[in-house]
CSV table of C-alpha atoms in Angstrom, one decimal:
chain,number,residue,atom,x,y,z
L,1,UNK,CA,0.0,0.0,0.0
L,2,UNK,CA,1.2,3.6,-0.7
L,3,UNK,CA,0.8,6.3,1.9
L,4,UNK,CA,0.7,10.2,0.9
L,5,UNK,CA,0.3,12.5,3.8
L,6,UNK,CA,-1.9,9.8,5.8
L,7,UNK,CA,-4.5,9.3,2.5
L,8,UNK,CA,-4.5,5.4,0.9
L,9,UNK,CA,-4.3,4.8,-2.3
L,10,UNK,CA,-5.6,1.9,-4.7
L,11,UNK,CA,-3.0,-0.8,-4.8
L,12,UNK,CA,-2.8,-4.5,-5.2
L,13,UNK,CA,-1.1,-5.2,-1.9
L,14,UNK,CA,-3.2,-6.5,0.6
L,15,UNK,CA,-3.7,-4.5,4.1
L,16,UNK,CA,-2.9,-6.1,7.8
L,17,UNK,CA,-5.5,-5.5,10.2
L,18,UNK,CA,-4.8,-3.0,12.3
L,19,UNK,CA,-4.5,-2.4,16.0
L,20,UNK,CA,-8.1,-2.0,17.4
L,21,UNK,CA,-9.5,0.9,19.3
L,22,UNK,CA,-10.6,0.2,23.0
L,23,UNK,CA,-13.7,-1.9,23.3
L,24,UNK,CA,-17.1,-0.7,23.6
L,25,UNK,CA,-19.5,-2.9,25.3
L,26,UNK,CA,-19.2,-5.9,22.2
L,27,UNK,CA,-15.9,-6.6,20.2
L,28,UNK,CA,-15.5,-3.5,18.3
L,29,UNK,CA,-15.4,-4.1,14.5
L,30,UNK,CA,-13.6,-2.8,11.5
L,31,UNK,CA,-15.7,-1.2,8.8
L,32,UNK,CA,-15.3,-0.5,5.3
L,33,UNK,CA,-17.9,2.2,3.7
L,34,UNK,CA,-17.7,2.7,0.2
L,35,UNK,CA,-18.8,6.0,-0.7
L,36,UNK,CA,-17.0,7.7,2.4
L,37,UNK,CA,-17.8,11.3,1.6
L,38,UNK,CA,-21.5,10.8,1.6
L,39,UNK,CA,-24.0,12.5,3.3
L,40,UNK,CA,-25.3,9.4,5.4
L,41,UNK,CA,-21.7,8.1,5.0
L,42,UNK,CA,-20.3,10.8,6.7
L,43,UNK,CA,-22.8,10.1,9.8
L,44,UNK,CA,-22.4,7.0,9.9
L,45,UNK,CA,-18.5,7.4,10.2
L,46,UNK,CA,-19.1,9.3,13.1
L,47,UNK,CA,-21.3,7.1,15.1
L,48,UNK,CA,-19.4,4.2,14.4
L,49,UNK,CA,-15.9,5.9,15.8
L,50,UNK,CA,-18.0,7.5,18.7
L,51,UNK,CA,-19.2,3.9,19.5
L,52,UNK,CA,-15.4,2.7,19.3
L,53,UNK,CA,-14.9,1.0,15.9
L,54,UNK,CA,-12.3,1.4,13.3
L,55,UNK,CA,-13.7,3.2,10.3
L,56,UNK,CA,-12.8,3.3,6.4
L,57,UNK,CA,-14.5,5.2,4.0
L,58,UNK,CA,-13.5,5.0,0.2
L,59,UNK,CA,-13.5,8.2,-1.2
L,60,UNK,CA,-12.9,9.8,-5.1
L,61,UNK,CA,-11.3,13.1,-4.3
L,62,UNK,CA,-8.5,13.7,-2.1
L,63,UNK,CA,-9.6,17.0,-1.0
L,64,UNK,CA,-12.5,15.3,0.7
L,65,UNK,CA,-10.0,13.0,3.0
L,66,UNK,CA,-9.9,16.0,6.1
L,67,UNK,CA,-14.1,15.6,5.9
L,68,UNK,CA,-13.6,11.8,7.1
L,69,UNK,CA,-10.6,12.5,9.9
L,70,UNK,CA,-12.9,15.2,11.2
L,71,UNK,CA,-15.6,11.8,11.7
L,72,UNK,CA,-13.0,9.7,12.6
L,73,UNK,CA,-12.7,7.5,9.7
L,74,UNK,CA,-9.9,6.9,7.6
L,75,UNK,CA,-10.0,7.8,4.3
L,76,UNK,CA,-9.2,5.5,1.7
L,77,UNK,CA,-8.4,7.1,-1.7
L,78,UNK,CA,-10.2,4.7,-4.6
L,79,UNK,CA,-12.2,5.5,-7.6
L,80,UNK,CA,-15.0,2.6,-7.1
L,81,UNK,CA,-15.9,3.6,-11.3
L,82,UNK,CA,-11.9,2.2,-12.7
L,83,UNK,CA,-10.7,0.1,-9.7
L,84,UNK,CA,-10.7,-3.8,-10.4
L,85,UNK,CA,-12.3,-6.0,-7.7
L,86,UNK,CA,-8.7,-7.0,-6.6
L,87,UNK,CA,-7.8,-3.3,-5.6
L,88,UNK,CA,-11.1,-2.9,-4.0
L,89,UNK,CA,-10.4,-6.2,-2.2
L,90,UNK,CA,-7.0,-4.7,-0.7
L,91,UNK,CA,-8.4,-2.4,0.9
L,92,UNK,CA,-11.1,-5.1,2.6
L,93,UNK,CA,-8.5,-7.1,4.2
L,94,UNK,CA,-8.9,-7.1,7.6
L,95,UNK,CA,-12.6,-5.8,8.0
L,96,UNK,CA,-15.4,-7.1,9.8
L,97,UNK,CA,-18.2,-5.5,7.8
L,98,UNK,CA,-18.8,-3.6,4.8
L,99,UNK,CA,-21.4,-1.2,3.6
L,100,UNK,CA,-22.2,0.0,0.5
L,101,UNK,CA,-23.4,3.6,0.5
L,102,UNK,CA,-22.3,5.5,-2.8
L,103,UNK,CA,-24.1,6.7,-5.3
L,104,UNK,CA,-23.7,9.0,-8.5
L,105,UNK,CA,-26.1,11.8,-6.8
L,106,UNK,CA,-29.1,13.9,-8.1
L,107,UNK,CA,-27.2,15.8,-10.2
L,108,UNK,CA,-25.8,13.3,-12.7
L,109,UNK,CA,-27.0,11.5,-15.7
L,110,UNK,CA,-27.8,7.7,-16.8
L,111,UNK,CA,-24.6,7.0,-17.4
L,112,UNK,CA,-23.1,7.3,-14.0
L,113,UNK,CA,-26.2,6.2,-12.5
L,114,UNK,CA,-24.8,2.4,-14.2
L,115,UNK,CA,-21.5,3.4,-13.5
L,116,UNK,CA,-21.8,4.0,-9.5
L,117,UNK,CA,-25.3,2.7,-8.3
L,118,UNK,CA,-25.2,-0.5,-10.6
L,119,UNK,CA,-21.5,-1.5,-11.6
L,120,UNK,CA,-20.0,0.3,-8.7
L,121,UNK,CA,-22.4,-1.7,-6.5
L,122,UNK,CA,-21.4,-5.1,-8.1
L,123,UNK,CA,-17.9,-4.6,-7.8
L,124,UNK,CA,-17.7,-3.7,-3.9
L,125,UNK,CA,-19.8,-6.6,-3.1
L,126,UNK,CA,-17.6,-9.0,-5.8
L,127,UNK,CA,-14.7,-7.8,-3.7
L,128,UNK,CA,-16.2,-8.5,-0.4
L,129,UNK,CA,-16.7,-11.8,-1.8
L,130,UNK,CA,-13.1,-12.0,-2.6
L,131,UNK,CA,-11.7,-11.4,0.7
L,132,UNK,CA,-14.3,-13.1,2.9
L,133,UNK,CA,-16.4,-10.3,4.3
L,134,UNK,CA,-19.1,-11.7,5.4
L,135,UNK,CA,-21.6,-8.7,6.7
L,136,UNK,CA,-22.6,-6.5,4.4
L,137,UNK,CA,-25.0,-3.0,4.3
L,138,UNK,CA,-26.4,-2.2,1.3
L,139,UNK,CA,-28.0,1.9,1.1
L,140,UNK,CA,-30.3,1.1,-1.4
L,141,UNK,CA,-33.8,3.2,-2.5
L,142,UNK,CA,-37.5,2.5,-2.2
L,143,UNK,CA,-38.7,1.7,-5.7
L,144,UNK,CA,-35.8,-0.3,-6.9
L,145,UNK,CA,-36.4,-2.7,-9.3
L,146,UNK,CA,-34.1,-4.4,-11.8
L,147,UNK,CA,-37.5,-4.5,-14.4
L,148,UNK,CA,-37.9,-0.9,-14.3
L,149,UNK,CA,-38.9,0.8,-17.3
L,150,UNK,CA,-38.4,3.9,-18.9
L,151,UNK,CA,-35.6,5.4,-20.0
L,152,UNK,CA,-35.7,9.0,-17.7
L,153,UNK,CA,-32.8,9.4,-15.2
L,154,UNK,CA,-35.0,8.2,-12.6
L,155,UNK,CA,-35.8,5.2,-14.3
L,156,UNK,CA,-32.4,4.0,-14.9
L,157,UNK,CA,-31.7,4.9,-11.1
L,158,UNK,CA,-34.1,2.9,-9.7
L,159,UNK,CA,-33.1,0.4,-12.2
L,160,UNK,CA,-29.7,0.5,-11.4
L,161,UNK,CA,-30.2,-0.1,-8.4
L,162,UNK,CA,-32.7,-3.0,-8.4
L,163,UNK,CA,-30.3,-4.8,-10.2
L,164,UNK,CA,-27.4,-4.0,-7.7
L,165,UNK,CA,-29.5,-5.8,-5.3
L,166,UNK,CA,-30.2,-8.6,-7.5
L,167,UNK,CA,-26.1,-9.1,-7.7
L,168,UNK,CA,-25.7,-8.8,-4.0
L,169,UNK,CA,-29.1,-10.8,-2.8
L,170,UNK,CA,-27.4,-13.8,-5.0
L,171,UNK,CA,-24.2,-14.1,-3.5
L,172,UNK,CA,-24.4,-16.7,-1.0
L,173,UNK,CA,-21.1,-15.7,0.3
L,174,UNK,CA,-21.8,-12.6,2.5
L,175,UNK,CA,-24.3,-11.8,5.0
L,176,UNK,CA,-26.2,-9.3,3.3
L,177,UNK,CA,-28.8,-6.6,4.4
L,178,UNK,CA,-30.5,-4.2,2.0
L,179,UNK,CA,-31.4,-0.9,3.3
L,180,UNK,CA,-34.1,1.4,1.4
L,181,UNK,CA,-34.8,5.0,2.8
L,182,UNK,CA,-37.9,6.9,1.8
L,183,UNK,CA,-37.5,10.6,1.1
L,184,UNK,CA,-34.1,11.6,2.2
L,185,UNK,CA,-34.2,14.7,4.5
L,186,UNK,CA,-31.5,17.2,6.7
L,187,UNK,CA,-34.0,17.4,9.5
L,188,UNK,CA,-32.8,16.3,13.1
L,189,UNK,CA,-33.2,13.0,13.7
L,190,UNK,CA,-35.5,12.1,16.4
L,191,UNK,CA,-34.2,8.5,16.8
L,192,UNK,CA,-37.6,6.8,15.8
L,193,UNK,CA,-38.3,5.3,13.1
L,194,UNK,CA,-40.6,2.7,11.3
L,195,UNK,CA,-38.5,-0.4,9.6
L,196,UNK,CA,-40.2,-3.3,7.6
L,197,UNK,CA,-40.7,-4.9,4.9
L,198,UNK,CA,-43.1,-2.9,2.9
L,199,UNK,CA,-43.4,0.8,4.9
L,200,UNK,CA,-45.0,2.8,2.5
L,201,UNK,CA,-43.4,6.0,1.1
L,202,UNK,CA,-42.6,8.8,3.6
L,203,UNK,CA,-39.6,11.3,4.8
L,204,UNK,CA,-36.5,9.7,7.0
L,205,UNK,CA,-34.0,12.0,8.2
L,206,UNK,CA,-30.5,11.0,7.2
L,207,UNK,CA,-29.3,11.0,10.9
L,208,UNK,CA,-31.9,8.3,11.4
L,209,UNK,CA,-30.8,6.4,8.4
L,210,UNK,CA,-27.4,6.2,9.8
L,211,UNK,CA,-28.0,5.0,12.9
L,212,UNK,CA,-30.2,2.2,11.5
L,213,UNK,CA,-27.5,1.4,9.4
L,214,UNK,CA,-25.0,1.5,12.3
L,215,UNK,CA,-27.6,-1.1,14.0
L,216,UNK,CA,-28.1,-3.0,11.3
L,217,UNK,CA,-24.1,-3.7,11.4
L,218,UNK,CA,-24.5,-4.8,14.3
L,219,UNK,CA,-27.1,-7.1,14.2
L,220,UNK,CA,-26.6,-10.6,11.5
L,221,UNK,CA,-30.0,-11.8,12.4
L,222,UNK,CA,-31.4,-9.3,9.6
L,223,UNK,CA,-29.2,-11.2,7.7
L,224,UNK,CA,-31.2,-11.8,4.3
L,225,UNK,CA,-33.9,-8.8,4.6
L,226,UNK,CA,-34.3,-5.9,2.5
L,227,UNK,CA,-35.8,-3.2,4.5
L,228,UNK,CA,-38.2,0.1,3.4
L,229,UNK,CA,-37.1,2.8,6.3
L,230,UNK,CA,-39.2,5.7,7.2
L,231,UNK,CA,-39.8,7.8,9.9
L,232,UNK,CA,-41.8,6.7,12.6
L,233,UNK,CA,-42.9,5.5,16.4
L,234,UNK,CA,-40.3,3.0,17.5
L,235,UNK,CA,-36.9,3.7,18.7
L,236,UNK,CA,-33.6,2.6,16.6
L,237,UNK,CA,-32.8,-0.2,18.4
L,238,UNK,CA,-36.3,-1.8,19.3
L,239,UNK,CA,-37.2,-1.3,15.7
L,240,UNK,CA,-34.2,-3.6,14.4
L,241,UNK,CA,-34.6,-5.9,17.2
L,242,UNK,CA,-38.2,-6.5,15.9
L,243,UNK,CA,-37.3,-7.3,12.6
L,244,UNK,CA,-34.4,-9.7,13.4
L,245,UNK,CA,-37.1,-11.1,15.3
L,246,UNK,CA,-36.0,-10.3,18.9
């Protein structure tokens, strides 16, 4: 691996596991988030260093590396769009879970939408695969669906998508959990939420979404589910408990 000023870079050479933080109540983990700069990302990271674990978070840019220090992840300097699954699985070695939460954003067209939310997607998982990471968070969206039709930008996102979860929900290999938010929002979040199956549409705050997720880590008896994620009545932790059937 090559080091510049503290940022990693996209090699080959496989990475030791590193010393781990002091424990929190359970064995503290080491986590790998793939689209490190992102909004929920970027939350995540933080609750998962506050809690005690050792974060990554791949990231395209370099000048976005200080963003993830500040949360207390590591940044990990790889372009998830070029990278081959054997560079992406470098920088796996050594974690306990991985979660995929990048995406192309609203602002760009079909073709990244295949690029990031669909081949992107398939190549973090296939590199899970390849270095034996077994749990694995998928930020997905409500509405995806391999069969969409329609050729808008939409359409090929929620496409994308769908089929991003078709690759992951068929590789026996990891211990997956698929994650879909309803309408993304920068409100507070107020820590209850409603988490099943089918929720309906409706507003999540991001903060919510990343404590879910940071649950969800946590807990491999979802292992298998995709979840719809809104706001509603139940706390974090009693709502994930209920679904893993606790």
């Amino acid at each position: 691996m090559v080091v510049l000023g503290m940022l990693f870079v996209c090699t080959v050479v496989p990475v030791a596991r590193r010393t781990r933080p002091p424990r929190r109540t359970v064995e503290s983990m080491r986590i790998v988030i793939a689209g490190g700069h992102g909004q929920i990302a970027l939350r995540l990271e933080r609750l998962l260093a506050a809690r005690g674990d050792e974060v990554a978070g791949i990231i395209r840019r370099p000048e976005q590396a200080d963003d993830l220090r500040a949360a207390g992840a590591e940044p990990v300097l790889c372009d998830l769009e070029s990278a081959s699954v054997e560079e992406v699985a470098a920088h796996l070695q050594g974690a306990d879970a991985a979660v995929f939460a990048a995406g192309a954003g609203p602002g760009s067209g079909a073709a990244r939408k295949d690029t990031v939310d669909r081949a992107a997607a398939v190549l973090f998982a296939d590199a899970a695969v390849r270095t034996g990471v077994r749990r694995y968070v998928v930020v997905s969206s409500m509405g995806a669906d391999p069969k969409r039709e329609g050729n808008e930008v939409f359409d090929v996102y929620l496409r994308a998508k769908g089929q991003a979860d078709a690759h992951v929900r068929g590789l026996d290999a990891l211990d997956w959990t698929i994650l879909r938010p309803g309408m993304l929002t920068d409100d507070a979040g107020t820590g209850l939420v409603r988490l099943e199956a089918n929720t309906g549409r409706g507003p999540i705050p991001r903060d919510d979404v990343a404590a879910v997720l940071a649950e969800l880590i946590d807990t491999p008896a979802t292992t298998g589910l995709t979840l719809e994620l809104i706001s509603g009545s139940a706390p974090v932790s009693v709502a994930v408990k209920s679904v893993a059937g606790n």
